[in-house]
């Protein structure tokens, strides 16, 4: 059941997200990386689909988000775009495609918009990427920011623990949120930071904040689809709510299929020509 006052919106745009924050309706966002799942998510009424570089982990099996390439992200995003009518689709700019300089960042964002047909791009960082954000926005491409535990910087952090628990990092994060808003970002993901800080940031800026491990005081929530469906099992942070145990269900179905084949129970008479 979709209880959203925006349920009749034919297409979720960045302006609708702004209005959701204004009207105190929470934004529901999930990651997605393929056509079939994207169809289900869109039909279910999800507001925002993020083709996240978490695909590097959950799709490609890498240890971090760093190895995934722009070509790979474009392939995944194009598959998602073919399925989606209503949700706003945001695509991560992968590591190494925007940090070098703003021209490179613009070229990467243009490829995502042109080749995948995405609605917007997301990039990690604050002050250090603001020049690139300006350049991408000047080409008419909407940008979502991402602060807090930014996984592309994992080698700098050295750990996936909660960020900005100390005053200096918290102040920096608040300043970065203001910088991203002033630059023209339409929303900011806040990942794994104290709930109190996330609430403060949400109150200090007009654009929506989307939290993951950032408590309930933000404008919306995002989870990695494979985690919330229980397909991945080796990742259990406190913030993760599992809505299903799909790994067990899929494994059970596959075992049943193997058995049916082995005991010659599949296919039966009705399942052949
Ligand atoms: O790539 C991703 O899945 C993300 C979310 C965790 C916000 O960036």
Coordinates of C-alpha atoms and ligand atoms in Angstrom, one line a residue:
X1 CA 0.0 0.0 0.0
X2 CA 1.4 3.4 -1.0
X3 CA 0.4 6.0 1.5
X4 CA 2.4 8.8 -0.1
X5 CA 0.6 12.0 -0.9
X6 CA 2.8 12.0 -4.0
X7 CA 1.6 8.5 -5.1
X8 CA -0.1 10.0 -8.1
X9 CA 3.0 11.7 -9.3
X10 CA 3.8 10.3 -12.8
X11 CA 7.5 11.0 -12.4
X12 CA 9.6 11.8 -9.3
X13 CA 11.8 14.7 -10.1
X14 CA 14.3 16.6 -8.0
X15 CA 11.6 19.2 -7.5
X16 CA 9.2 16.6 -6.1
X17 CA 11.9 15.5 -3.6
X18 CA 12.2 19.1 -2.5
X19 CA 8.5 19.3 -2.0
X20 CA 8.5 16.0 0.0
X21 CA 11.0 17.6 2.4
X22 CA 8.8 20.7 2.5
X23 CA 5.7 18.7 3.3
X24 CA 7.5 16.4 5.8
X25 CA 7.0 13.3 3.7
X26 CA 10.0 10.9 4.0
X27 CA 11.8 9.9 0.8
X28 CA 12.3 6.2 0.2
X29 CA 15.4 5.3 -1.8
X30 CA 16.9 1.9 -2.6
X31 CA 19.9 0.8 -4.7
X32 CA 19.3 -1.3 -7.8
X33 CA 21.5 -2.6 -10.6
X34 CA 19.4 -4.5 -13.1
X35 CA 16.3 -4.4 -15.2
X36 CA 14.1 -7.0 -13.5
X37 CA 14.6 -5.7 -10.0
X38 CA 14.2 -2.1 -11.1
X39 CA 10.8 -3.0 -12.6
X40 CA 9.7 -4.4 -9.3
X41 CA 11.0 -1.4 -7.3
X42 CA 9.3 1.1 -9.6
X43 CA 6.0 -0.8 -9.6
X44 CA 6.2 -0.9 -5.8
X45 CA 6.4 2.9 -5.7
X46 CA 9.9 3.6 -4.6
X47 CA 10.8 7.3 -4.9
X48 CA 14.4 7.1 -5.8
X49 CA 16.6 4.3 -7.3
X50 CA 20.3 4.6 -6.8
X51 CA 22.5 2.7 -9.2
X52 CA 25.2 2.7 -6.5
X53 CA 28.8 1.9 -6.9
X54 CA 28.0 -0.7 -4.1
X55 CA 27.5 -2.8 -7.3
X56 CA 31.3 -3.2 -7.0
X57 CA 30.7 -5.2 -3.8
X58 CA 27.3 -6.9 -4.3
X59 CA 27.3 -7.5 -8.0
X60 CA 31.0 -7.8 -9.0
X61 CA 32.3 -9.3 -5.6
X62 CA 35.0 -6.7 -5.0
X63 CA 36.1 -5.9 -1.5
X64 CA 35.6 -2.1 -2.0
X65 CA 33.7 0.2 -4.3
X66 CA 36.9 1.4 -5.9
X67 CA 37.4 -1.1 -8.8
X68 CA 34.1 -0.6 -10.6
X69 CA 34.5 1.3 -13.9
X70 CA 32.4 4.0 -15.6
X71 CA 31.6 1.6 -18.5
X72 CA 30.3 -1.0 -15.9
X73 CA 28.2 1.7 -14.2
X74 CA 26.8 2.7 -17.5
X75 CA 25.9 -0.9 -18.4
X76 CA 24.1 -1.3 -15.1
X77 CA 22.4 2.1 -15.2
X78 CA 21.1 1.5 -18.8
X79 CA 19.5 -1.8 -17.7
X80 CA 17.8 0.0 -14.8
X81 CA 16.6 2.9 -17.0
X82 CA 14.9 0.5 -19.4
X83 CA 12.6 -0.6 -16.6
X84 CA 11.8 2.6 -14.8
X85 CA 8.9 5.0 -15.5
X86 CA 8.3 6.8 -12.2
X87 CA 11.3 6.7 -9.8
X88 CA 14.1 9.3 -10.0
X89 CA 17.2 7.3 -11.1
X90 CA 20.5 8.6 -9.7
X91 CA 23.8 7.0 -10.8
X92 CA 27.1 7.0 -8.8
X93 CA 30.1 8.5 -10.5
X94 CA 32.6 5.8 -9.8
X95 CA 36.0 6.3 -8.1
X96 CA 38.6 7.9 -10.3
X97 CA 36.1 9.4 -12.8
X98 CA 35.7 12.9 -11.2
X99 CA 38.4 13.5 -8.6
X100 CA 41.1 14.4 -11.1
X101 CA 39.7 17.6 -12.4
X102 CA 36.3 19.2 -13.2
X103 CA 36.6 18.6 -17.0
X104 CA 37.0 14.9 -16.4
X105 CA 34.1 15.0 -13.9
X106 CA 31.9 16.7 -16.5
X107 CA 32.8 14.2 -19.2
X108 CA 32.0 11.3 -16.8
X109 CA 28.7 12.8 -15.9
X110 CA 27.8 13.5 -19.5
X111 CA 28.5 9.8 -20.4
X112 CA 26.2 8.6 -17.7
X113 CA 23.4 11.0 -18.8
X114 CA 23.8 10.4 -22.5
X115 CA 24.6 6.6 -22.6
X116 CA 22.5 5.4 -19.7
X117 CA 19.8 8.1 -19.9
X118 CA 20.0 8.6 -16.1
X119 CA 18.1 11.4 -14.3
X120 CA 21.0 12.6 -12.1
X121 CA 24.5 11.7 -10.8
X122 CA 25.8 11.3 -7.3
X123 CA 29.4 12.0 -6.1
X124 CA 31.2 11.7 -2.8
X125 CA 32.8 14.6 -1.0
X126 CA 32.4 18.2 0.0
X127 CA 34.6 21.2 -0.6
X128 CA 37.2 19.1 -2.5
X129 CA 34.7 18.3 -5.3
X130 CA 32.8 21.5 -5.4
X131 CA 34.5 22.8 -8.6
X132 CA 33.4 19.6 -10.4
X133 CA 29.9 20.0 -9.0
X134 CA 29.7 23.5 -10.4
X135 CA 30.8 22.4 -13.8
X136 CA 28.4 19.4 -14.0
X137 CA 25.5 21.5 -12.8
X138 CA 26.4 24.1 -15.4
X139 CA 25.7 21.4 -18.1
X140 CA 22.2 21.0 -16.6
X141 CA 23.0 17.7 -14.8
X142 CA 21.4 17.4 -11.3
X143 CA 23.9 16.3 -8.6
X144 CA 23.3 14.5 -5.4
X145 CA 26.0 14.9 -2.8
X146 CA 27.3 12.2 -0.3
X147 CA 29.0 13.0 3.0
X148 CA 30.0 11.1 6.2
X149 CA 31.3 7.6 5.6
X150 CA 32.1 7.9 1.9
X151 CA 33.2 4.4 0.8
X152 CA 35.4 5.6 -2.0
X153 CA 37.7 7.1 0.7
X154 CA 37.9 3.8 2.7
X155 CA 41.7 3.7 2.3
X156 CA 42.0 7.1 3.9
X157 CA 39.6 6.3 6.7
X158 CA 41.1 2.8 7.2
X159 CA 37.8 1.6 8.8
X160 CA 34.0 1.5 8.2
X161 CA 33.2 2.9 11.7
X162 CA 30.8 5.8 12.3
X163 CA 32.2 9.1 11.0
X164 CA 32.1 12.6 12.5
X165 CA 31.8 11.6 16.2
X166 CA 34.4 14.2 17.1
X167 CA 33.6 18.0 17.0
X168 CA 36.1 18.9 14.3
X169 CA 34.9 16.3 11.8
X170 CA 31.3 17.1 12.6
X171 CA 31.9 20.9 12.0
X172 CA 33.6 20.1 8.7
X173 CA 30.6 17.9 7.7
X174 CA 28.1 20.7 8.5
X175 CA 30.2 23.2 6.5
X176 CA 30.4 20.7 3.6
X177 CA 26.6 20.3 3.6
X178 CA 26.2 24.0 3.3
X179 CA 28.8 24.2 0.5
X180 CA 27.0 21.4 -1.4
X181 CA 23.6 23.2 -1.0
X182 CA 25.1 26.5 -2.1
X183 CA 26.7 24.8 -5.1
X184 CA 23.3 23.6 -6.2
X185 CA 23.1 19.9 -5.2
X186 CA 19.4 18.7 -5.0
X187 CA 20.0 16.3 -2.1
X188 CA 22.7 14.9 0.1
X189 CA 23.3 11.3 1.3
X190 CA 24.5 11.2 4.9
X191 CA 26.2 7.9 5.6
X192 CA 26.9 6.4 9.0
X193 CA 27.1 9.5 11.2
X194 CA 25.5 10.2 14.6
X195 CA 21.7 10.7 14.4
X196 CA 21.9 14.0 16.2
X197 CA 24.4 15.5 13.7
X198 CA 22.3 14.2 10.8
X199 CA 19.2 15.9 12.2
X200 CA 21.2 19.2 12.7
X201 CA 22.4 19.1 9.1
X202 CA 18.9 18.4 7.9
X203 CA 17.5 21.4 9.8
X204 CA 20.3 23.7 8.7
X205 CA 19.8 23.2 4.9
X206 CA 16.8 23.4 2.7
X207 CA 17.6 20.5 0.3
X208 CA 16.6 16.9 1.4
X209 CA 19.1 14.6 3.2
X210 CA 18.9 10.9 2.7
X211 CA 20.3 8.8 5.5
X212 CA 22.0 5.4 5.7
X213 CA 22.9 4.7 9.3
X214 CA 22.1 8.4 10.1
X215 CA 18.9 8.0 12.2
X216 CA 15.4 9.1 11.7
X217 CA 15.8 12.9 11.6
X218 CA 16.8 13.0 8.0
X219 CA 14.5 13.6 5.0
X220 CA 14.6 10.0 3.7
X221 CA 16.3 6.7 3.9
X222 CA 18.4 4.5 1.6
X223 CA 19.5 0.9 1.9
X224 CA 21.4 -1.4 -0.4
X225 CA 18.8 -3.7 -1.9
X226 CA 20.8 -6.9 -1.6
X227 CA 21.3 -6.2 2.1
X228 CA 17.7 -5.3 3.0
X229 CA 16.4 -8.4 1.1
X230 CA 18.8 -10.6 3.0
X231 CA 20.7 -11.8 -0.1
X232 CA 24.0 -10.7 1.4
X233 CA 24.6 -12.2 4.9
X234 CA 28.1 -11.2 5.8
X235 CA 27.2 -7.5 6.4
X236 CA 25.2 -6.8 9.5
X237 CA 25.6 -3.2 10.7
X238 CA 23.2 -1.9 13.4
X239 CA 21.4 0.4 10.9
X240 CA 20.5 -2.5 8.5
X241 CA 16.9 -3.7 8.7
X242 CA 16.5 -7.0 6.8
X243 CA 13.0 -7.3 5.3
X244 CA 13.5 -10.8 4.0
X245 CA 15.9 -13.7 4.1
X246 CA 16.2 -14.2 0.4
X247 CA 19.5 -16.0 0.6
X248 CA 17.8 -18.8 2.5
X249 CA 14.8 -18.8 0.2
X250 CA 16.9 -18.9 -3.0
X251 CA 19.2 -21.5 -1.6
X252 CA 16.2 -23.7 -0.6
X253 CA 14.7 -23.3 -4.1
X254 CA 17.9 -24.1 -5.9
X255 CA 18.4 -27.2 -3.7
X256 CA 14.8 -28.3 -4.4
X257 CA 15.4 -27.8 -8.2
X258 CA 18.7 -29.9 -8.0
X259 CA 16.9 -32.6 -6.2
X260 CA 13.9 -32.6 -8.7
X261 CA 16.3 -32.9 -11.6
X262 CA 18.4 -35.7 -9.9
X263 CA 15.3 -37.8 -9.0
X264 CA 13.8 -37.2 -12.5
X265 CA 10.8 -35.5 -11.1
X266 CA 11.4 -32.4 -13.2
X267 CA 10.2 -32.0 -15.9
X268 CA 6.9 -33.8 -15.5
X269 CA 4.4 -34.7 -18.3
X270 CA 2.7 -31.3 -18.2
X271 CA 6.1 -29.5 -18.4
X272 CA 7.1 -30.9 -21.8
X273 CA 5.9 -30.7 -25.4
Ligands
LIG1 O1 26.7 2.9 -3.6 C1 25.8 2.9 -2.7 O2 25.1 1.9 -2.5 C2 25.6 4.1 -1.9 C3 24.6 4.1 -0.8 C4 25.2 3.3 0.3 C5 24.2 5.4 -0.4 O3 26.3 5.1 -2.2

